Coordinates of C-alpha atoms and ligand atoms in Angstrom, one line a residue:
X24 CA -7.3 9.4 13.3
X25 CA -5.1 11.4 15.7
X26 CA -2.7 12.8 13.1
X27 CA -5.5 14.2 11.0
X28 CA -7.4 15.9 13.8
X29 CA -4.2 17.6 14.7
X30 CA -3.7 19.0 11.2
X31 CA -7.3 20.1 11.1
X32 CA -6.8 22.0 14.3
X33 CA -3.8 23.8 12.9
X34 CA -5.8 24.9 9.9
X35 CA -8.6 26.2 12.1
X36 CA -6.2 28.4 14.1
X37 CA -4.8 29.8 10.8
X38 CA -8.2 30.7 9.7
X39 CA -8.8 32.5 13.0
X40 CA -5.7 34.6 12.5
X41 CA -6.6 35.5 9.0
X42 CA -9.0 38.4 9.6
X43 CA -6.0 40.6 10.5
X44 CA -5.8 41.3 6.8
X45 CA -9.4 42.2 6.5
X46 CA -10.6 45.8 7.3
X47 CA -12.8 45.8 10.4
X48 CA -15.6 47.4 8.6
X49 CA -15.9 44.4 6.4
X50 CA -16.4 41.6 8.9
X51 CA -17.6 39.2 6.3
X52 CA -14.9 38.6 3.7
X53 CA -17.6 37.7 1.2
X54 CA -19.3 41.1 1.4
X55 CA -18.2 43.7 -1.1
X56 CA -17.6 47.4 -0.3
X57 CA -21.2 48.2 -1.1
X58 CA -22.4 45.7 1.5
X59 CA -23.6 43.2 -1.0
X60 CA -22.7 39.5 -0.8
X61 CA -20.2 38.7 -3.5
X62 CA -21.3 35.3 -4.7
X63 CA -18.2 34.8 -6.8
X64 CA -16.0 35.1 -3.7
X65 CA -18.2 32.5 -1.9
X66 CA -17.9 30.2 -4.9
X67 CA -14.1 30.6 -5.0
X68 CA -13.8 29.9 -1.3
X69 CA -16.1 26.9 -1.5
X70 CA -14.1 25.6 -4.4
X71 CA -10.9 26.0 -2.4
X72 CA -12.5 24.2 0.5
X73 CA -13.7 21.3 -1.7
X74 CA -10.3 21.0 -3.2
X75 CA -8.6 20.9 0.2
X76 CA -10.9 18.2 1.3
X77 CA -11.0 16.3 -1.9
X78 CA -14.5 16.9 -3.2
X79 CA -14.8 16.6 -7.0
X80 CA -15.9 19.7 -8.9
X81 CA -17.7 18.9 -12.1
X82 CA -14.7 19.9 -14.2
X83 CA -13.6 16.3 -13.9
X84 CA -16.8 14.9 -15.3
X85 CA -14.8 13.9 -18.5
X86 CA -14.0 10.8 -16.5
X87 CA -16.5 8.1 -17.4
X88 CA -16.7 6.9 -13.9
X89 CA -19.5 8.3 -11.8
X90 CA -18.5 10.3 -8.8
X91 CA -18.9 8.6 -5.5
X92 CA -21.1 10.4 -3.1
X93 CA -20.4 10.6 0.6
X94 CA -19.9 7.5 2.7
X95 CA -19.5 4.7 0.1
X96 CA -17.2 1.7 -0.3
X97 CA -16.2 0.2 -3.5
X98 CA -14.3 -2.9 -4.7
X99 CA -11.3 -2.1 -7.0
X100 CA -10.1 -5.1 -9.0
X101 CA -6.5 -6.0 -8.3
X102 CA -4.0 -7.3 -10.8
X103 CA -1.6 -10.0 -9.7
X104 CA 1.7 -9.3 -11.4
X105 CA 4.3 -12.0 -12.0
X106 CA 3.1 -14.8 -9.8
X107 CA 2.3 -12.8 -6.6
X108 CA 5.3 -10.5 -7.0
X109 CA 3.2 -7.3 -6.9
X110 CA -0.5 -6.4 -6.6
X111 CA -1.7 -3.5 -8.7
X112 CA -4.8 -1.3 -9.0
X113 CA -5.9 1.2 -11.6
X114 CA -5.7 4.9 -10.8
X115 CA -6.8 7.7 -13.1
X116 CA -4.6 10.9 -13.0
X117 CA -5.3 14.2 -14.7
X118 CA -8.0 15.8 -16.8
X119 CA -9.0 14.0 -19.0
X120 CA -8.0 11.0 -16.8
X121 CA -5.1 8.9 -17.9
X122 CA -5.2 5.4 -16.4
X123 CA -2.3 3.6 -14.8
X124 CA -1.6 0.4 -12.9
X125 CA 0.0 1.3 -9.7
X126 CA 1.3 -1.0 -6.9
X127 CA -1.1 -0.9 -3.9
X128 CA 1.5 -0.4 -1.1
X129 CA 0.6 -0.2 2.5
X130 CA 4.3 0.1 3.2
X131 CA 4.8 3.6 1.9
X132 CA 2.8 6.9 1.7
X133 CA 3.5 8.7 -1.6
X134 CA 1.7 8.5 -4.9
X135 CA 3.9 8.6 -7.9
X136 CA 3.6 7.8 -11.5
X137 CA 6.2 7.6 -14.3
X138 CA 6.5 10.6 -16.5
X139 CA 6.6 10.6 -20.3
X140 CA 10.2 10.0 -21.5
X141 CA 11.3 9.0 -18.0
X142 CA 14.8 7.7 -17.6
X143 CA 14.8 4.1 -16.3
X144 CA 11.3 3.3 -17.6
X145 CA 11.1 0.4 -20.1
X146 CA 9.4 0.7 -23.5
X147 CA 6.4 -1.1 -21.9
X148 CA 5.9 1.4 -19.0
X149 CA 2.7 3.4 -19.6
X150 CA 3.6 7.0 -18.7
X151 CA 1.8 10.1 -17.6
X152 CA 1.8 12.9 -20.2
X153 CA 1.6 16.0 -18.0
X154 CA 1.1 18.3 -21.0
X155 CA -2.3 16.5 -21.7
X156 CA -3.7 17.3 -18.3
X157 CA -5.6 20.6 -18.0
X158 CA -5.7 20.3 -14.2
X159 CA -2.0 19.6 -13.4
X160 CA -0.3 22.1 -11.1
X161 CA 3.4 22.1 -10.4
X162 CA 4.2 22.6 -6.7
X163 CA 5.7 26.0 -6.0
X164 CA 7.0 28.1 -8.9
X165 CA 9.5 25.7 -10.3
X166 CA 8.2 22.5 -8.9
X167 CA 10.1 20.8 -6.1
X168 CA 12.5 18.0 -7.1
X169 CA 12.6 15.1 -4.6
X170 CA 13.7 11.5 -4.5
X171 CA 11.7 8.7 -2.9
X172 CA 13.7 5.7 -1.7
X173 CA 12.3 2.1 -1.6
X174 CA 13.7 -1.2 -0.8
X175 CA 13.9 -2.0 -4.5
X176 CA 15.2 1.3 -5.8
X177 CA 14.3 4.9 -6.0
X178 CA 12.4 7.4 -8.1
X179 CA 13.2 11.1 -8.6
X180 CA 10.9 13.7 -10.0
X181 CA 8.8 16.8 -9.5
X182 CA 6.0 17.3 -7.0
X183 CA 2.8 18.2 -8.6
X184 CA -0.9 18.3 -7.9
X185 CA -3.7 16.9 -10.0
X186 CA -7.0 15.2 -10.0
X187 CA -6.7 11.5 -8.9
X188 CA -9.4 8.9 -9.0
X189 CA -9.6 5.3 -7.9
X190 CA -12.7 3.2 -7.9
X191 CA -14.8 6.3 -8.6
X192 CA -13.4 8.2 -5.5
X193 CA -11.8 11.4 -6.5
X194 CA -9.5 14.0 -5.0
X195 CA -9.0 17.0 -7.3
X196 CA -6.0 18.3 -5.5
X197 CA -3.9 15.2 -4.8
X198 CA -0.2 15.8 -4.4
X199 CA 1.9 13.3 -6.3
X200 CA 5.4 12.8 -7.7
X201 CA 5.8 12.9 -11.4
X202 CA 8.7 10.4 -11.7
X203 CA 11.3 11.4 -14.3
X204 CA 14.2 9.2 -13.2
X205 CA 13.7 5.6 -12.0
X206 CA 16.3 3.2 -10.8
X207 CA 16.4 0.0 -12.9
X208 CA 13.9 -2.6 -12.1
X209 CA 11.7 -0.4 -9.8
X210 CA 8.7 -1.1 -12.1
X211 CA 7.9 -4.3 -13.9
X212 CA 5.7 -4.9 -16.9
X213 CA 2.8 -2.5 -17.3
X214 CA 3.1 -1.0 -13.8
X215 CA 3.5 2.8 -13.9
X216 CA 4.0 3.8 -10.2
X217 CA 3.1 3.2 -6.6
X218 CA 0.0 4.2 -4.6
X219 CA 1.2 4.6 -1.0
X220 CA -1.4 3.6 1.5
X221 CA 0.4 4.2 4.8
X222 CA 0.2 7.4 6.9
X223 CA 1.3 10.9 6.0
X224 CA 4.2 11.0 8.5
X225 CA 6.0 8.5 6.2
X226 CA 5.5 10.5 3.0
X227 CA 8.6 11.8 1.2
X228 CA 6.4 14.4 -0.5
X229 CA 5.1 15.3 3.1
X230 CA 1.6 15.4 1.6
X231 CA -1.6 13.8 2.7
X232 CA -2.0 10.3 1.0
X233 CA -4.9 9.8 -1.3
X234 CA -6.7 7.5 1.0
X235 CA -6.4 9.9 4.0
X236 CA -7.8 12.7 1.8
X237 CA -10.8 10.5 1.0
X238 CA -11.4 9.9 4.7
X239 CA -11.2 13.6 5.6
X240 CA -13.6 14.5 2.8
X241 CA -16.0 11.9 4.3
X242 CA -16.1 10.1 1.0
X243 CA -15.6 6.6 2.6
X244 CA -18.3 4.7 4.5
X245 CA -15.7 3.5 7.0
X246 CA -12.0 4.5 7.5
X247 CA -11.0 1.1 6.1
X248 CA -9.1 -0.4 3.2
X249 CA -9.4 -4.2 2.7
X250 CA -7.5 -6.7 0.6
X251 CA -8.1 -10.1 -0.8
X252 CA -4.9 -11.1 -2.7
X253 CA -4.9 -14.1 -5.0
X254 CA -2.2 -16.8 -5.3
X255 CA -0.6 -17.6 -8.6
X256 CA 2.7 -18.9 -7.3
X257 CA 1.5 -22.4 -8.0
X258 CA 0.3 -21.6 -11.5
X259 CA 3.0 -22.6 -13.9
X260 CA 1.0 -21.0 -16.8
X261 CA 0.4 -17.7 -15.1
X262 CA 0.7 -14.8 -17.4
X263 CA 2.4 -11.5 -16.4
X264 CA -0.9 -10.1 -15.3
X265 CA -3.6 -12.3 -13.7
X266 CA -6.7 -11.4 -11.6
X267 CA -5.3 -10.3 -8.2
X268 CA -8.3 -10.1 -5.9
X269 CA -10.2 -7.1 -4.7
X270 CA -9.1 -3.9 -2.9
X271 CA -12.1 -2.5 -1.1
X272 CA -11.8 1.2 -0.3
X273 CA -14.1 2.4 2.4
X274 CA -15.0 -0.9 4.1
X275 CA -14.9 -4.6 3.8
X276 CA -16.6 -7.1 1.4
X277 CA -18.4 -9.7 3.4
X278 CA -18.4 -12.2 0.5
X279 CA -14.6 -12.4 0.6
X280 CA -14.2 -13.6 4.2
X281 CA -15.9 -15.8 6.8
X282 CA -16.2 -15.5 10.6
X283 CA -15.0 -12.5 12.6
X284 CA -12.3 -10.0 11.7
X285 CA -9.7 -10.0 14.4
X286 CA -8.8 -6.3 14.8
X287 CA -5.7 -5.6 16.7
X288 CA -4.8 -2.0 17.6
X289 CA -1.5 -0.7 16.3
X290 CA 1.2 -0.2 18.9
X291 CA 0.6 3.3 20.2
X292 CA 2.6 6.1 18.6
X293 CA 2.0 9.8 18.5
X294 CA 2.1 9.8 14.8
X295 CA 1.3 6.6 12.8
X296 CA 3.8 6.0 10.0
X297 CA 3.8 2.4 8.7
X298 CA 0.8 0.1 9.4
X299 CA 2.3 -1.8 12.3
X300 CA 1.5 -4.7 14.6
X301 CA 3.5 -6.6 17.2
X302 CA 4.4 -10.2 16.4
X303 CA 3.3 -12.2 19.4
X304 CA 4.0 -15.8 18.3
X305 CA 5.4 -17.8 15.4
X306 CA 4.9 -21.6 14.9
X307 CA 6.5 -24.0 12.5
X308 CA 4.4 -27.1 11.8
X309 CA 2.5 -26.4 15.0
X310 CA 5.5 -25.9 17.3
X311 CA 6.3 -22.5 18.8
X312 CA 9.6 -20.9 18.0
X313 CA 11.4 -18.3 20.0
X314 CA 11.0 -14.8 18.7
X315 CA 12.2 -11.5 20.2
X316 CA 9.8 -9.2 21.9
X317 CA 9.4 -5.4 22.4
X318 CA 10.8 -3.3 19.5
X319 CA 12.1 -6.4 17.8
X320 CA 8.5 -7.7 17.4
X321 CA 7.3 -4.6 15.6
X322 CA 6.0 -5.6 12.2
X323 CA 5.1 -3.6 9.1
X324 CA 2.1 -5.1 7.4
X325 CA 3.1 -4.4 3.8
X326 CA 1.2 -5.3 0.7
X327 CA 4.0 -3.7 -1.4
X328 CA 6.6 -6.3 -0.3
X329 CA 6.5 -9.8 -1.9
X330 CA 8.1 -11.8 0.9
X331 CA 8.5 -11.8 4.7
X332 CA 11.5 -10.3 6.4
X333 CA 12.2 -10.8 10.1
X334 CA 14.9 -10.2 12.7
X335 CA 17.9 -12.5 12.6
X336 CA 17.2 -14.6 15.7
X337 CA 13.6 -15.2 14.7
X338 CA 14.4 -16.2 11.1
X339 CA 17.2 -18.5 12.4
X340 CA 14.8 -20.1 14.9
X341 CA 12.2 -20.7 12.1
X342 CA 14.7 -22.5 9.9
X343 CA 16.3 -24.3 12.8
X344 CA 12.8 -25.9 13.3
X345 CA 12.9 -27.2 9.7
X346 CA 15.1 -30.3 9.4
X347 CA 18.0 -30.0 6.9
X348 CA 17.5 -26.4 6.1
X349 CA 20.5 -24.4 5.2
X350 CA 21.6 -20.7 5.1
X351 CA 22.4 -19.7 1.5
X352 CA 25.8 -18.2 1.2
X353 CA 25.1 -16.8 -2.3
X354 CA 21.9 -15.1 -1.1
X355 CA 22.6 -13.3 2.1
X356 CA 19.9 -13.7 4.7
X357 CA 18.0 -16.4 2.7
X358 CA 17.5 -20.0 3.7
X359 CA 16.6 -23.1 1.7
X360 CA 14.9 -26.3 2.9
X361 CA 14.3 -29.8 1.4
X362 CA 11.7 -29.4 -1.3
X363 CA 10.1 -32.6 0.0
X364 CA 9.3 -30.8 3.3
X365 CA 5.8 -29.6 4.0
X366 CA 6.4 -26.3 5.9
X367 CA 3.5 -24.6 7.6
X368 CA 4.5 -21.4 9.4
X369 CA 1.9 -19.4 11.3
X370 CA 1.9 -15.9 12.8
X371 CA 0.0 -14.4 15.7
X372 CA -0.4 -10.8 16.4
X373 CA -3.2 -11.2 18.9
X374 CA -5.0 -14.4 19.9
X375 CA -5.6 -16.0 16.5
X376 CA -2.9 -18.0 14.7
X377 CA -2.8 -17.4 10.9
X378 CA -1.2 -20.0 8.8
X379 CA 0.8 -19.5 5.6
X380 CA 0.1 -22.0 2.9
X381 CA 3.2 -24.2 2.4
X382 CA 3.1 -23.2 -1.3
X383 CA 3.8 -19.6 -0.4
X384 CA 6.8 -20.5 1.7
X385 CA 8.3 -22.3 -1.2
X386 CA 9.8 -20.0 -3.8
X387 CA 11.2 -22.7 -6.1
X388 CA 14.3 -24.9 -6.3
X389 CA 17.8 -23.6 -5.7
X390 CA 19.5 -26.9 -6.6
X391 CA 20.3 -30.2 -4.7
X392 CA 16.7 -30.8 -3.9
X393 CA 16.5 -27.6 -1.9
X394 CA 13.8 -25.0 -2.2
X395 CA 14.1 -21.3 -1.3
X396 CA 12.1 -20.1 1.7
X397 CA 9.8 -17.1 1.6
X398 CA 11.0 -15.8 5.0
X399 CA 14.4 -14.1 5.1
X400 CA 16.7 -12.2 7.6
X401 CA 15.8 -8.6 7.1
X402 CA 18.9 -7.2 8.8
X403 CA 21.6 -9.3 7.1
X404 CA 23.0 -7.9 3.9
X405 CA 21.2 -4.6 4.5
X406 CA 22.5 -1.4 6.0
X407 CA 19.4 -1.0 8.2
X408 CA 20.0 -1.9 11.8
X409 CA 17.5 -3.9 13.7
X410 CA 15.0 -2.0 15.8
X411 CA 16.7 1.4 15.0
X412 CA 13.3 3.0 14.4
X413 CA 12.5 0.6 11.6
X414 CA 10.1 -2.2 11.9
X415 CA 11.9 -5.5 12.7
X416 CA 9.5 -7.5 10.6
X417 CA 8.1 -6.8 7.2
X418 CA 5.1 -9.0 6.6
X419 CA 4.4 -9.0 2.9
X420 CA 2.3 -10.8 0.4
X421 CA 3.7 -14.3 1.3
X422 CA 1.6 -13.9 4.4
X423 CA -1.1 -11.5 3.3
X424 CA -2.4 -13.9 0.5
X425 CA -3.5 -16.2 3.3
X426 CA -5.9 -13.8 5.0
X427 CA -8.5 -11.1 4.4
X428 CA -6.7 -8.0 5.7
X429 CA -8.4 -4.8 6.8
X430 CA -6.4 -1.6 7.4
X431 CA -8.5 0.7 9.7
X432 CA -7.3 4.2 10.5
X433 CA -9.7 5.0 13.4
X434 CA -8.7 3.6 15.8
X435 CA -5.4 2.7 14.0
X436 CA -5.7 -1.0 13.8
X437 CA -5.3 -4.0 11.4
X438 CA -7.7 -6.8 11.1
X439 CA -7.4 -10.3 9.7
X440 CA -10.1 -12.8 8.8
X441 CA -10.3 -16.1 7.1
X442 CA -10.8 -16.0 3.4
X443 CA -14.2 -17.2 2.2
X444 CA -14.4 -20.1 -0.3
X445 CA -15.2 -17.6 -3.0
X446 CA -11.9 -15.9 -2.2
X447 CA -9.9 -19.2 -2.3
X448 CA -10.0 -19.8 1.4
X449 CA -11.0 -22.9 3.3
X450 CA -10.8 -26.2 1.5
X451 CA -10.3 -24.3 -1.8
X452 CA -6.8 -23.4 -0.6
X453 CA -4.5 -24.4 -3.5
X454 CA -2.1 -27.3 -2.9
X455 CA 1.4 -27.9 -4.2
X456 CA 4.5 -25.9 -4.0
X457 CA 7.6 -25.7 -6.0
X458 CA 5.9 -25.7 -9.4
X459 CA 6.9 -22.1 -10.2
X460 CA 9.9 -21.4 -12.4
X461 CA 11.5 -18.5 -10.7
X462 CA 10.5 -15.9 -8.1
X463 CA 10.6 -12.2 -8.7
X464 CA 10.9 -10.4 -5.5
X465 CA 10.0 -6.8 -5.0
X466 CA 10.1 -4.8 -1.8
X467 CA 8.7 -1.3 -2.1
X468 CA 8.2 -0.7 1.6
X469 CA 11.6 -0.9 3.1
X470 CA 15.3 -1.2 2.3
X471 CA 15.8 -4.9 2.0
X472 CA 18.0 -7.1 -0.2
X473 CA 16.4 -8.0 -3.4
X474 CA 17.2 -10.9 -5.7
X475 CA 15.5 -13.4 -7.9
X476 CA 15.6 -17.1 -6.9
X477 CA 16.5 -19.3 -9.8
X478 CA 14.8 -22.6 -10.0
X479 CA 13.7 -24.9 -12.7
X480 CA 10.4 -25.9 -11.2
X481 CA 11.4 -29.4 -10.0
X482 CA 10.3 -28.8 -6.4
X483 CA 7.9 -31.4 -5.0
X484 CA 4.4 -30.6 -4.2
X485 CA 3.3 -29.9 -0.7
X486 CA -0.4 -30.2 -0.3
X487 CA -2.0 -28.4 2.6
Ligands
NAG514 C1 -20.9 22.7 -12.3 O1 -22.0 22.4 -13.1 C2 -23.1 23.4 -12.9 C3 -24.3 22.9 -13.6 O2 -24.1 22.1 -14.6 C4 -22.5 24.7 -13.4 O3 -23.5 25.7 -13.2 C5 -21.3 25.1 -12.6 O4 -20.7 26.3 -13.1 C6 -20.2 24.0 -12.7 N1 -19.1 24.3 -11.8 C7 -17.9 24.2 -12.2 C8 -16.9 24.4 -11.2 O5 -17.6 23.8 -13.3
NAG515 C1 -17.6 -8.2 -3.2 O1 -16.7 -9.1 -3.9 C2 -17.4 -9.9 -4.9 C3 -16.5 -10.9 -5.4 O2 -15.3 -10.3 -6.0 C4 -17.9 -8.9 -6.0 O3 -18.7 -9.7 -6.9 C5 -18.9 -7.9 -5.4 O4 -19.2 -7.0 -6.3 C6 -18.1 -7.2 -4.2 N1 -19.0 -6.3 -3.6 C7 -18.8 -5.0 -3.4 C8 -19.8 -4.2 -2.7 O5 -17.7 -4.5 -3.8
NAG516 C1 15.8 -29.3 -12.4 O1 16.7 -29.4 -11.3 C2 16.7 -30.7 -10.8 C3 17.6 -30.7 -9.5 O2 18.3 -29.6 -9.4 C4 17.3 -31.6 -11.9 O3 17.4 -33.0 -11.4 C5 16.5 -31.6 -13.1 O4 17.0 -32.4 -14.1 C6 16.3 -30.2 -13.6 N1 15.3 -30.2 -14.6 C7 15.4 -29.4 -15.7 C8 14.3 -29.5 -16.7 O5 16.4 -28.7 -15.9

């Protein structure tokens, strides 16, 4: 990945400049005054190098998980929270490791976890006790205080460094934010934070994201992260936490998709920020609708956002193609359509057309036989202007549940494939919309309006 080579080059030139501080007689910094090799200096330097590149020293062996050796891929079980509202994975932080469920978010780049006694946490939020980690380091002398802003709120806290593991991959010097003040509703249930999976340039902590550290340390078999996300929106009896699929770090899992993966290169940028694609076509029940091009087609592919947000004209065009749909005055930017309609919207980013299950488009009843649509106008009711450096579309889980998605950093590209039968694809696609009681909407990636749709679950079914 371009960004990373650049940073590596900068480090190399620093290292070249360093000998200025070393007396000429001692060309080798590891040799003592008496000409003997000082092995302890070598060990310290090696340890610094390992930490910089994320290799695990054996001090973290208190973790029960075995260390992953170079070039592996591993499947991390995902938790589906509140009927497809968020998708979480388990991360271990500190020594000994404390385990937390964090939102797997391709729409942001920071890792943070709620601190013990955090303001804004609920009594059910598991929190990170920094005093119990022997490896925690505060950044700087006092620790830098920062705030990270998300669509659904913000978190403030101190930047720190500690050992972080996921799926057996470990970085012993991962920068993270220890969140001491959270805005209300930022976390639900037993979630404790967010694992940002986008690029460093987007990080409020300005640090290298966990996944990029694993790649630079050659821990991953391939510079890829893949998602199979389950659908629970049609399950009236869904518990707060249900099995959410598989997050594969370091590759793909061939049992979860069929056919080819359609990889599409990200629109070129000197520094990747979000995971981006350009929306090339949208259909509603097989008919093309007019969508804007150029910057207004730039789409963030965001596992951390529940729904799909798009530019005004495209969202209006989509609902214009659905007979008797209406704009909701009480929910700015949202539309409703007759619950009896069977709406199949599909997106193209390259040649293939990827359909959204009608059940995912239907967020439940909003009264008068109308059901809330899963696509909304991103710019309305938001202070973010269209195209102004921000993605014009945010393609969240409403879409991503319908495909196997692969985020590949070299070359920066995103791939989609059809889910296998084992992953609920093909004929196993669930039928029936509108059975859910209410939709909880989260958007961690971007500033977008949030709000819960109220519905009593009387929507009619809409089989695929
Ligand atoms: C790692 O383990 C080896 C052998 O068990 C030991 O000699 C070495 O000191 C340990 N290193 C660290 C950094 O703890
Ligand atoms: C691939 O996914 C299947 C189904 O979840 C799982 O049983 C298997 O262990 C996974 N394989 C790898 C290598 O992660
Ligand atoms: C749900 O809403 C529909 C239409 O809005 C109404 O006819 C029905 O009686 C409601 N059901 C319940 C259980 O409230």
